[in-house]
Coordinates of C-alpha atoms and ligand atoms in Angstrom, one line a residue:
Chain A
M683 CA 3.2 25.0 -15.1
S684 CA 3.8 26.3 -11.6
A685 CA 6.6 26.5 -9.1
Y686 CA 5.7 22.9 -8.2
G687 CA 6.1 21.5 -11.7
S688 CA 3.5 20.4 -14.2
V689 CA 0.4 18.5 -13.0
T690 CA 2.0 15.3 -14.4
D691 CA 5.2 16.0 -12.4
R692 CA 3.2 16.5 -9.3
L693 CA 1.1 13.4 -9.7
A694 CA 4.3 11.4 -10.1
R695 CA 5.0 12.0 -6.4
N696 CA 1.6 10.6 -5.4
S697 CA 1.1 7.0 -4.6
Y698 CA -1.1 4.9 -6.9
V699 CA -1.9 1.2 -7.1
L700 CA -2.6 0.8 -10.9
D701 CA -5.2 -1.7 -11.9
E702 CA -3.6 -3.1 -15.1
A703 CA -6.6 -5.3 -15.8
E704 CA -9.4 -2.8 -15.7
C705 CA -9.9 0.8 -16.8
H706 CA -12.6 2.6 -14.8
I707 CA -13.3 5.4 -17.3
E708 CA -14.9 5.2 -20.8
V709 CA -15.7 8.1 -23.1
N710 CA -18.4 7.9 -25.8
Q711 CA -16.5 9.9 -28.4
E712 CA -19.5 10.8 -30.5
I713 CA -21.6 12.1 -27.6
A714 CA -18.5 13.8 -26.1
R715 CA -18.0 15.6 -29.3
S716 CA -21.5 16.6 -30.1
T717 CA -22.3 17.9 -26.6
G718 CA -19.0 19.6 -25.9
T719 CA -18.4 17.3 -22.9
G720 CA -15.0 16.3 -24.3
K721 CA -13.5 19.8 -24.1
L722 CA -15.2 20.4 -20.7
L723 CA -13.6 17.2 -19.3
V724 CA -10.2 18.3 -20.4
R725 CA -10.6 21.6 -18.5
V726 CA -12.3 20.5 -15.3
C727 CA -10.2 17.5 -14.4
P728 CA -7.6 18.6 -11.9
A729 CA -5.5 15.5 -12.7
Q730 CA -5.5 16.2 -16.4
V731 CA -6.7 12.7 -17.1
Y732 CA -8.4 13.8 -20.3
G733 CA -6.7 15.1 -23.4
E734 CA -8.0 16.1 -26.8
A735 CA -6.2 15.0 -30.0
P736 CA -6.2 17.3 -33.0
D737 CA -9.0 15.4 -34.6
G738 CA -11.1 15.9 -31.4
T739 CA -10.8 12.4 -30.0
I740 CA -10.7 12.4 -26.2
S741 CA -7.9 10.4 -24.7
V742 CA -8.1 8.9 -21.2
N743 CA -5.1 8.4 -18.9
Y744 CA -7.0 6.6 -16.2
A745 CA -3.8 5.8 -14.2
A746 CA -3.6 9.5 -13.2
C747 CA -7.2 9.6 -11.9
L748 CA -7.7 11.1 -8.4
E749 CA -11.2 9.7 -8.3
C750 CA -13.0 12.9 -7.4
G751 CA -16.0 12.4 -9.7
T752 CA -16.0 15.9 -11.2
C753 CA -16.0 14.5 -14.8
L754 CA -19.1 12.4 -14.1
A755 CA -20.8 15.4 -12.5
V756 CA -20.4 17.7 -15.5
A757 CA -20.7 15.1 -18.4
A758 CA -23.7 15.2 -20.6
P759 CA -25.9 12.0 -20.4
G760 CA -24.2 9.1 -22.2
A761 CA -20.9 10.9 -22.8
L762 CA -19.0 9.2 -20.0
T763 CA -19.0 5.9 -18.1
W764 CA -17.1 6.4 -14.8
H765 CA -17.1 4.4 -11.6
Y766 CA -14.6 3.9 -8.8
P767 CA -11.6 1.6 -9.5
R768 CA -11.9 -1.9 -8.0
G769 CA -11.3 -2.1 -4.3
G770 CA -7.7 -1.4 -3.2
F771 CA -6.7 0.1 -6.6
G772 CA -6.2 3.7 -7.7
I773 CA -5.0 6.7 -5.7
A774 CA -3.7 6.1 -2.2
Y775 CA -3.4 9.5 -0.5
R776 CA -0.7 9.8 2.1
E777 CA -1.8 13.2 3.4
G778 CA -5.4 13.8 2.3
Chain B
M355 CA -36.8 -9.5 11.6
S356 CA -35.0 -12.2 9.5
D357 CA -32.2 -14.1 11.2
D358 CA -30.6 -14.8 7.9
V359 CA -28.0 -12.1 8.3
D360 CA -24.2 -11.9 8.4
F361 CA -24.2 -8.8 10.5
D362 CA -26.6 -6.5 12.4
V363 CA -25.4 -3.5 10.5
I364 CA -23.2 -3.0 7.3
V365 CA -21.6 0.5 7.2
I366 CA -20.2 1.4 3.8
G367 CA -17.3 3.9 3.8
A368 CA -14.7 4.4 6.5
G369 CA -14.7 8.2 6.4
V370 CA -15.6 10.3 9.4
A371 CA -19.3 9.5 9.1
G372 CA -18.9 5.7 8.6
S373 CA -16.3 5.3 11.3
V374 CA -18.2 7.3 13.9
C375 CA -21.4 5.4 13.2
A376 CA -19.8 2.0 13.2
H377 CA -18.0 2.8 16.4
Q378 CA -21.2 3.8 18.2
L379 CA -23.1 0.7 17.1
A380 CA -20.3 -1.7 17.9
K381 CA -19.8 -0.1 21.3
A382 CA -23.5 -0.7 22.0
G383 CA -22.9 -4.4 21.3
H384 CA -24.1 -4.8 17.8
E385 CA -22.4 -6.9 15.1
V386 CA -21.0 -4.3 12.7
V387 CA -18.9 -4.5 9.5
L388 CA -17.3 -1.4 8.1
I389 CA -16.5 -1.8 4.4
E390 CA -14.0 0.6 2.7
R391 CA -12.9 0.6 -0.9
G392 CA -9.4 2.1 -0.2
S393 CA -6.6 -0.3 0.7
E394 CA -6.5 1.6 4.0
P395 CA -9.1 3.9 5.5
G396 CA -8.4 7.5 4.5
S397 CA -6.4 6.6 1.4
K398 CA -9.2 7.9 -0.8
N399 CA -10.2 10.9 1.4
L400 CA -9.2 14.5 1.2
S401 CA -10.6 17.6 2.9
G402 CA -9.4 21.1 3.4
G403 CA -8.9 20.1 6.9
V404 CA -10.5 22.2 9.6
F405 CA -12.5 19.9 11.8
Y406 CA -14.9 21.6 14.2
C407 CA -14.4 18.8 16.7
R408 CA -16.6 19.5 19.7
V409 CA -19.1 17.0 18.4
L410 CA -16.6 14.2 19.2
D411 CA -16.5 15.1 22.9
E412 CA -19.2 12.5 23.6
V413 CA -17.5 9.8 21.3
F414 CA -13.8 10.1 22.1
P415 CA -13.4 12.2 25.2
D416 CA -9.7 12.7 24.7
F417 CA -9.9 13.1 20.9
V418 CA -7.6 16.1 20.5
S419 CA -4.8 14.6 22.7
S420 CA -4.9 11.1 21.4
A421 CA -6.0 11.3 17.7
P422 CA -3.4 12.3 15.0
V423 CA -4.6 15.9 14.7
E424 CA -2.4 18.7 13.4
R425 CA -3.0 22.0 15.1
R426 CA -5.6 23.8 17.2
I427 CA -7.0 26.7 15.2
T428 CA -6.8 29.9 17.2
R429 CA -6.4 32.4 14.4
N430 CA -8.9 32.8 11.6
V431 CA -8.1 35.1 8.7
L432 CA -10.9 36.1 6.3
S433 CA -9.2 37.5 3.2
F434 CA -10.8 39.5 0.4
L435 CA -8.2 39.1 -2.4
N436 CA -7.7 41.1 -5.5
G437 CA -5.0 40.9 -8.2
D438 CA -2.8 43.5 -6.4
S439 CA -4.4 44.1 -3.0
H440 CA -6.1 42.3 -0.2
V441 CA -8.1 43.3 2.8
N442 CA -7.9 40.8 5.7
I443 CA -9.9 40.3 8.9
D444 CA -7.5 38.7 11.3
Y445 CA -9.2 37.1 14.3
W446 CA -7.0 35.5 16.9
D447 CA -8.4 34.3 20.2
E448 CA -6.8 32.2 22.9
R449 CA -10.2 31.0 24.0
L450 CA -10.4 28.9 20.8
A451 CA -7.5 26.7 22.1
E452 CA -9.2 25.3 25.2
P453 CA -11.5 23.5 24.9
A454 CA -10.3 22.8 21.3
N455 CA -12.8 24.3 19.0
A456 CA -11.3 23.3 15.7
V457 CA -8.2 21.3 14.7
T458 CA -6.6 20.8 11.3
V459 CA -6.4 17.2 10.2
L460 CA -5.0 15.2 7.3
R461 CA -7.4 12.5 6.4
A462 CA -4.8 9.8 5.5
R463 CA -3.7 10.0 9.1
L464 CA -7.0 10.7 10.9
D465 CA -9.2 8.1 9.2
P466 CA -7.0 5.0 10.0
W467 CA -7.1 6.1 13.7
L468 CA -10.9 6.4 13.6
A469 CA -11.2 2.9 12.0
E470 CA -8.9 1.6 14.7
Q471 CA -11.3 2.9 17.3
C472 CA -14.0 1.0 15.5
E473 CA -12.0 -2.2 15.7
Q474 CA -11.4 -1.8 19.4
A475 CA -15.1 -1.3 19.9
G476 CA -15.6 -4.6 18.3
A477 CA -16.5 -3.7 14.7
M478 CA -15.0 -5.7 11.8
V479 CA -13.1 -3.4 9.4
M480 CA -12.9 -4.6 5.8
P481 CA -10.7 -2.4 3.7
G482 CA -9.9 -2.9 0.0
V483 CA -13.5 -3.9 -0.8
R484 CA -15.7 -1.8 -3.1
V485 CA -19.4 -2.2 -2.6
D486 CA -21.0 -2.4 -6.0
G487 CA -24.7 -2.2 -5.1
L488 CA -27.5 -2.8 -2.7
L489 CA -29.3 -6.1 -2.2
R490 CA -33.0 -5.8 -2.0
D491 CA -36.0 -7.9 -1.0
G492 CA -38.9 -6.1 -2.6
E493 CA -38.7 -2.5 -1.4
R494 CA -36.4 -3.4 1.4
V495 CA -32.6 -3.1 1.4
V496 CA -31.2 -6.3 2.9
G497 CA -27.5 -6.1 2.2
V498 CA -24.8 -5.3 -0.2
R499 CA -23.0 -6.8 -3.2
A500 CA -19.3 -6.6 -3.7
G501 CA -18.1 -8.4 -6.8
E502 CA -19.2 -12.0 -6.4
D503 CA -19.9 -11.6 -2.7
E504 CA -23.1 -10.8 -0.9
L505 CA -23.4 -9.7 2.7
R506 CA -26.7 -9.4 4.5
A507 CA -27.7 -7.2 7.5
H508 CA -30.7 -5.8 9.3
V509 CA -29.6 -2.3 8.4
V510 CA -27.3 -0.8 5.8
V511 CA -25.7 2.6 6.5
A512 CA -24.4 4.3 3.4
A513 CA -21.5 6.6 4.3
D514 CA -19.9 6.5 0.9
G515 CA -19.3 10.2 0.5
V516 CA -20.2 13.0 -1.9
N517 CA -20.4 10.8 -5.0
S518 CA -22.6 8.2 -3.2
F519 CA -23.3 5.6 -5.8
L520 CA -25.4 3.9 -3.2
A521 CA -27.7 6.9 -2.7
R522 CA -28.2 6.9 -6.5
D523 CA -28.8 3.1 -6.5
A524 CA -31.4 3.6 -3.8
G525 CA -33.1 6.3 -5.8
V526 CA -32.5 9.0 -3.1
R527 CA -30.3 11.1 -5.3
P528 CA -30.9 12.1 -8.9
K529 CA -28.0 13.3 -11.1
E530 CA -27.0 16.2 -8.9
P531 CA -27.4 19.8 -10.4
Q532 CA -23.9 21.1 -11.0
R533 CA -24.5 24.1 -8.7
H534 CA -24.9 21.8 -5.8
L535 CA -21.2 20.6 -6.1
A536 CA -17.7 22.0 -6.2
V537 CA -14.3 20.6 -6.9
G538 CA -11.6 21.2 -4.4
V539 CA -8.0 21.2 -5.7
K540 CA -5.4 21.1 -2.9
S541 CA -1.7 20.9 -2.4
V542 CA 0.0 19.9 0.9
I543 CA 3.3 21.7 1.1
A544 CA 5.9 20.8 3.7
L545 CA 7.5 23.6 5.8
P546 CA 9.7 23.2 8.8
R547 CA 8.0 23.8 12.1
P548 CA 10.0 26.9 13.0
V549 CA 9.1 28.4 9.6
I550 CA 5.4 27.8 10.2
E551 CA 5.6 29.3 13.7
D552 CA 7.4 32.5 12.5
R553 CA 5.5 32.9 9.3
F554 CA 2.1 32.4 10.8
R555 CA 2.8 33.8 14.2
V556 CA 1.7 30.7 16.1
T557 CA 3.3 28.8 18.9
G558 CA 3.1 25.2 20.2
D559 CA 0.3 23.3 18.6
E560 CA -1.8 26.3 17.6
G561 CA -2.5 27.1 14.0
V562 CA -4.2 29.4 11.6
A563 CA -6.9 29.0 9.0
Y564 CA -7.2 31.4 6.0
A565 CA -10.5 31.6 4.1
V566 CA -10.1 33.6 0.9
V567 CA -12.6 35.0 -1.5
G568 CA -12.1 37.0 -4.7
D569 CA -9.2 36.8 -7.1
C570 CA -8.1 33.4 -5.7
T571 CA -10.5 31.7 -8.0
Q572 CA -10.2 34.0 -10.9
G573 CA -13.8 35.0 -10.4
V574 CA -15.2 31.4 -10.3
A575 CA -17.8 31.1 -7.5
G576 CA -16.0 29.4 -4.6
G577 CA -12.9 30.3 -2.6
G578 CA -9.4 29.6 -1.5
F579 CA -8.1 28.2 1.7
L580 CA -4.8 27.8 3.5
Y581 CA -4.6 25.9 6.8
T582 CA -1.5 25.1 8.9
N583 CA -0.6 21.6 9.8
R584 CA 2.2 20.6 12.2
E585 CA 4.9 20.6 9.5
S586 CA 3.0 21.5 6.3
V587 CA 0.2 23.7 5.0
S588 CA -2.9 22.6 3.2
V589 CA -3.6 25.2 0.4
G590 CA -6.1 25.1 -2.4
V591 CA -9.3 26.3 -4.1
V592 CA -12.9 25.2 -4.1
L593 CA -14.7 25.8 -7.5
R594 CA -18.4 25.5 -8.0
L595 CA -18.9 23.2 -11.0
D596 CA -21.5 25.1 -12.9
D597 CA -19.4 28.3 -12.8
L598 CA -16.1 26.6 -13.5
G599 CA -17.7 25.1 -16.6
A600 CA -19.2 28.5 -17.6
R601 CA -16.0 30.5 -17.3
G602 CA -13.9 28.4 -19.5
L603 CA -11.1 28.0 -17.0
S604 CA -9.1 24.9 -16.1
S605 CA -9.3 23.7 -12.5
S606 CA -5.6 23.1 -12.2
D607 CA -4.8 26.5 -13.6
V608 CA -7.0 28.2 -11.1
H609 CA -5.3 26.2 -8.3
D610 CA -1.8 27.2 -9.7
H611 CA -2.9 30.9 -10.0
F612 CA -3.9 30.9 -6.3
L613 CA -0.6 29.4 -5.1
A614 CA 1.3 31.9 -7.2
H615 CA -0.7 34.9 -6.1
P616 CA 1.5 37.6 -4.5
A617 CA -0.5 37.4 -1.3
I618 CA -0.2 33.6 -1.0
A619 CA 3.2 32.7 -2.6
P620 CA 5.2 34.2 0.3
L621 CA 3.3 32.1 2.8
I622 CA 4.4 28.8 1.1
R623 CA 7.8 30.0 -0.3
G624 CA 10.6 27.4 0.0
G625 CA 8.1 24.6 0.8
E626 CA 8.2 21.2 -0.8
L627 CA 5.1 19.7 -2.4
L628 CA 4.1 16.6 -0.6
E629 CA 0.9 15.9 -2.4
Y630 CA -1.4 17.3 -5.0
G631 CA -5.0 16.1 -4.8
C632 CA -8.6 16.8 -5.4
H633 CA -12.1 15.9 -4.2
L634 CA -15.7 16.9 -4.7
T635 CA -17.5 18.8 -2.0
I636 CA -21.0 20.1 -1.5
E637 CA -22.2 23.6 -2.1
D638 CA -25.9 23.3 -1.4
G639 CA -26.2 20.9 1.6
P640 CA -29.5 22.2 2.7
A641 CA -31.1 21.3 -0.6
M642 CA -29.5 17.9 -0.9
A643 CA -30.2 16.9 2.7
A644 CA -33.8 17.9 2.4
R645 CA -34.4 14.7 0.5
D646 CA -35.7 11.6 2.3
L647 CA -32.5 10.1 3.7
T648 CA -33.9 6.7 4.6
R649 CA -35.4 3.7 2.8
P650 CA -36.6 0.5 4.5
G651 CA -33.3 -1.0 5.8
L652 CA -31.1 1.9 4.6
V653 CA -29.8 5.1 6.2
L654 CA -27.6 7.8 4.5
I655 CA -25.2 9.8 6.6
G656 CA -22.4 12.4 6.0
D657 CA -21.7 13.6 2.5
A658 CA -23.7 10.7 1.1
A659 CA -26.7 12.5 2.6
G660 CA -25.6 15.9 1.3
L661 CA -24.6 17.0 4.8
T662 CA -22.0 19.7 4.2
L663 CA -22.4 23.4 4.9
N664 CA -20.4 25.9 2.9
T665 CA -21.0 29.3 4.5
G666 CA -18.5 31.1 2.4
L667 CA -16.3 31.6 5.5
T668 CA -16.1 27.9 6.5
I669 CA -16.7 24.5 4.9
R670 CA -18.2 22.2 7.5
G671 CA -18.6 18.6 6.4
M672 CA -16.6 16.6 8.9
D673 CA -18.5 17.7 12.0
L674 CA -21.9 17.2 10.2
A675 CA -20.6 13.8 9.1
A676 CA -20.0 12.9 12.8
G677 CA -23.3 14.6 13.9
S678 CA -25.3 12.6 11.4
A679 CA -23.5 9.4 12.3
L680 CA -24.5 9.8 15.9
A681 CA -28.1 10.5 14.9
A682 CA -28.1 7.5 12.7
A683 CA -26.5 5.3 15.3
R684 CA -29.2 6.2 17.9
T685 CA -31.9 5.5 15.3
V686 CA -30.5 2.2 14.2
A687 CA -29.8 1.0 17.8
A688 CA -33.5 1.8 18.6
A689 CA -34.7 0.0 15.5
L690 CA -32.5 -3.1 16.2
S691 CA -33.8 -3.3 19.8
T692 CA -37.4 -3.3 18.7
G693 CA -36.7 -5.6 15.7
D694 CA -38.4 -3.2 13.4
C695 CA -36.0 -1.8 10.7
S696 CA -38.7 -0.7 8.3
G697 CA -38.7 2.6 6.6
E698 CA -41.0 4.0 9.3
A699 CA -38.7 3.0 12.2
L700 CA -35.7 4.4 10.4
G701 CA -37.6 7.6 9.5
A702 CA -36.9 8.6 13.1
Y703 CA -33.5 9.5 11.8
R704 CA -34.9 12.7 10.5
T705 CA -36.2 13.6 13.9
E706 CA -32.9 12.8 15.5
L707 CA -31.1 15.0 12.9
E708 CA -33.5 17.9 13.4
R709 CA -33.0 17.7 17.2
S710 CA -29.2 17.9 16.8
F711 CA -26.9 20.7 15.8
V712 CA -27.0 19.3 12.3
G713 CA -30.6 20.1 11.7
A714 CA -30.4 23.5 13.5
D715 CA -27.4 24.6 11.4
L716 CA -29.0 23.4 8.2
R717 CA -31.9 25.6 9.0
T718 CA -29.7 28.6 9.9
Y719 CA -27.6 28.4 6.7
G720 CA -30.5 27.5 4.4
R721 CA -30.1 30.8 2.6
A722 CA -26.3 30.7 2.3
P723 CA -26.0 28.8 -1.0
K724 CA -28.4 31.3 -2.7
F725 CA -26.4 34.2 -1.3
L726 CA -23.1 32.8 -2.4
E727 CA -24.5 32.6 -6.0
N728 CA -24.1 36.4 -6.0
P729 CA -21.2 37.1 -8.4
R730 CA -20.3 40.4 -6.6
M731 CA -18.9 38.2 -3.8
Y732 CA -16.1 37.0 -6.1
G733 CA -14.8 40.3 -7.4
D734 CA -16.5 43.6 -6.8
Y735 CA -16.6 43.5 -3.0
G736 CA -12.9 42.7 -2.6
R737 CA -12.0 45.6 -4.9
L738 CA -14.5 47.9 -3.2
L739 CA -13.0 47.2 0.3
A740 CA -9.5 47.8 -1.0
D741 CA -10.6 51.0 -2.6
V742 CA -12.0 52.2 0.7
F743 CA -8.8 51.6 2.4
H744 CA -6.8 53.0 -0.5
G745 CA -8.8 56.2 0.0
I746 CA -7.9 56.3 3.6
Y747 CA -4.2 55.5 3.4
T748 CA -3.1 57.3 0.2
H749 CA -1.8 60.8 0.8
D750 CA -1.3 62.3 -2.6
L751 CA -1.5 65.9 -1.2
R752 CA -5.1 66.3 -2.4
P753 CA -7.3 67.4 0.4
R754 CA -8.4 64.4 2.6
R755 CA -12.0 63.4 3.0
H756 CA -13.8 62.0 6.0
L757 CA -14.0 58.2 6.2
V758 CA -17.7 58.2 5.1
G759 CA -16.9 60.4 2.1
A760 CA -14.0 58.2 1.1
A761 CA -16.2 55.1 1.4
L762 CA -19.1 56.5 -0.5
G763 CA -16.7 57.6 -3.2
A764 CA -15.3 54.1 -3.5
V765 CA -18.8 52.6 -3.7
K766 CA -19.7 55.1 -6.4
A767 CA -16.6 54.4 -8.4
S768 CA -17.1 50.6 -8.1
G769 CA -20.4 50.7 -10.0
V770 CA -22.0 48.4 -7.4
G771 CA -24.4 51.1 -6.2
L772 CA -25.4 51.9 -2.7
G773 CA -28.8 50.3 -2.9
Q774 CA -27.2 47.1 -4.2
L775 CA -24.7 47.2 -1.4
A776 CA -27.3 47.6 1.2
R777 CA -29.4 44.8 -0.2
D778 CA -26.4 42.5 -0.4
G779 CA -25.3 43.5 3.1
W780 CA -28.8 42.6 4.5
A781 CA -28.8 39.3 2.5
A782 CA -25.4 38.5 4.0
A783 CA -26.5 39.2 7.5
R784 CA -29.6 36.9 7.0
A785 CA -27.8 34.1 5.1
L786 CA -24.6 33.8 7.1
Ligands
FAD1263 C1 -11.3 20.7 -0.8 C2 -12.2 20.4 0.4 C3 -12.1 21.1 1.5 C4 -12.9 20.8 2.6 N1 -12.7 21.4 3.8 C5 -13.4 21.0 4.9 C6 -13.1 21.6 6.1 O1 -12.2 22.4 6.3 N2 -13.8 21.2 7.2 C7 -14.8 20.3 7.1 O2 -15.4 19.9 8.1 N3 -15.1 19.7 6.0 C8 -14.4 20.0 4.8 N4 -14.7 19.4 3.6 C9 -15.8 18.5 3.6 C10 -15.4 17.1 4.2 O3 -14.2 16.7 3.6 C11 -16.5 16.1 4.0 O4 -17.7 16.7 4.3 C12 -16.3 14.8 4.8 O5 -15.1 14.2 4.4 C13 -17.4 13.9 4.6 O6 -17.2 12.7 5.3 P1 -17.9 11.4 5.0 O7 -17.4 10.4 5.9 O8 -19.3 11.6 4.8 O9 -17.4 11.0 3.5 P2 -15.9 10.7 3.0 O10 -14.9 11.3 3.9 O11 -15.8 11.1 1.6 O12 -15.8 9.1 3.2 C14 -16.5 8.2 2.3 C15 -15.8 6.9 2.3 O13 -16.5 5.9 1.6 C16 -15.6 5.2 0.8 N5 -16.4 4.6 -0.3 C17 -17.0 5.3 -1.3 N6 -17.7 4.5 -2.1 C18 -17.5 3.2 -1.6 C19 -17.9 2.0 -2.1 N7 -18.7 1.8 -3.1 N8 -17.5 0.9 -1.4 C20 -16.7 1.0 -0.3 N9 -16.3 2.2 0.2 C21 -16.7 3.3 -0.5 C22 -14.6 6.1 0.4 O14 -13.4 5.5 0.0 C23 -14.4 7.0 1.7 O15 -13.5 6.4 2.6 C24 -13.9 19.7 2.5 C25 -14.0 19.0 1.3 C26 -13.2 19.3 0.3 C27 -13.3 18.5 -1.0

């Protein structure tokens, strides 16, 4: 939490075009758990797309994704499938 | 050369690299399409925002007066930040205003303007389309695939940025080692123009750029930045991925820590958050760009080619994106005119790059990434500097020592060691 609100509050000010039909992120729960990638994703993602449930399952809120690719860069092989949203969907920066 | 093409050249990605390249080729009379996955050029793009723009003199002669740029940077502050102290080197110079050396930009405003210049030069701009892969004929890249559609061209230019899925598809880039990459987390905070002028001591369209090392990243290799725009500031952190992972910190927490730091918070006080965003950037451009950047029918430019230089004091990606775009445009134009777009013909791109400032600067800063791996950069040296000045300015009635004595005392107390300091100093001079 900062003077500018939680990350979720801040993202609510951003402009997104949500792709209702297609999620662009998929976590392989088993590999994410065994390699520690799950916990790592929760920490490194600036948009807090990833969450960890008490049982260790990694949740994905793809609607918040800022499409930086950090998660893919740090994920262990096989733990994450990640590509850009379909053309025209996703974050639409107004400042950049 | 096969005539069975939709365009002479397909450029993928309407960032600085793609737009400059498409513009040059269209202006030379070639049939060019510029494909962008964002619904508008710039809508996916984020940079810290200091564009060393002299490279555009030859492309858009009145760039600074006609493009939507923010401020001319005439003041550069290098800040060594600790938890409760900082030492700043504050360099202001009127000579940086004219000709404009560097301007701040916001990509969601700059990139649409660049794409518009492409359109005016005769290129077709195709936003809202994600390229999904390359089309090949044997070894040769002959076009791109986007959903059900296929487009063919003599040459494909991949300007699809730091994540470049096309460079991976082409086999140029392996999974990138994490130390080659960093994540930038940035806020744009609105402040009224008079507040910016008073707070940052700038007038008219002049502005200031802070580069911060030390406590800004809570010890993670990387740094902080704060740049003034017309009526906002861009402020954030850049965190090397391997070190962020190793230190167990959260990227948004590190960003928040920086904005709340007593040295930074007063500079943005009272401002309204306009946008919170993030983007990957490149830490070891020299290593990434050393790869072969062409394949038969394919050229990589800008971040897709690994062309960003992080010198610790500046991140330079946009000027290298433009510089590589110009080098690629010259290569592609020559190949199209001879009708030979094979790997060999496009291999001339390397020579063009080497001849330009891009190649020269890659050589000059080849050692910088290694030097910036030195953990003392992100903690010890900021404290050491503050201790030296503390020794000079505190008058606690104990007998004063000469400057040299005070400095040596601080070095001794820091635990860094004189020999280490000398070695790091020499390495810094050679790397930066
Ligand atoms: C936090 C941060 C601070 C920075 N600070 C500075 C700075 O102060 N000065 C500086 O010079 N540089 C800075 N940089 C680096 C600079 O932003 C980049 O080097 C520069 O943007 C690279 O330009 P580009 O055109 O190669 O790539 P990009 O600007 O990333 O453009 C790539 C384009 O390709 C599009 N695209 C990607 N994939 C596809 C696809 N499959 N199909 C269609 N379109 C696609 C994207 O939407 C995008 O428009 C910074 C970077 C970051 C992250």
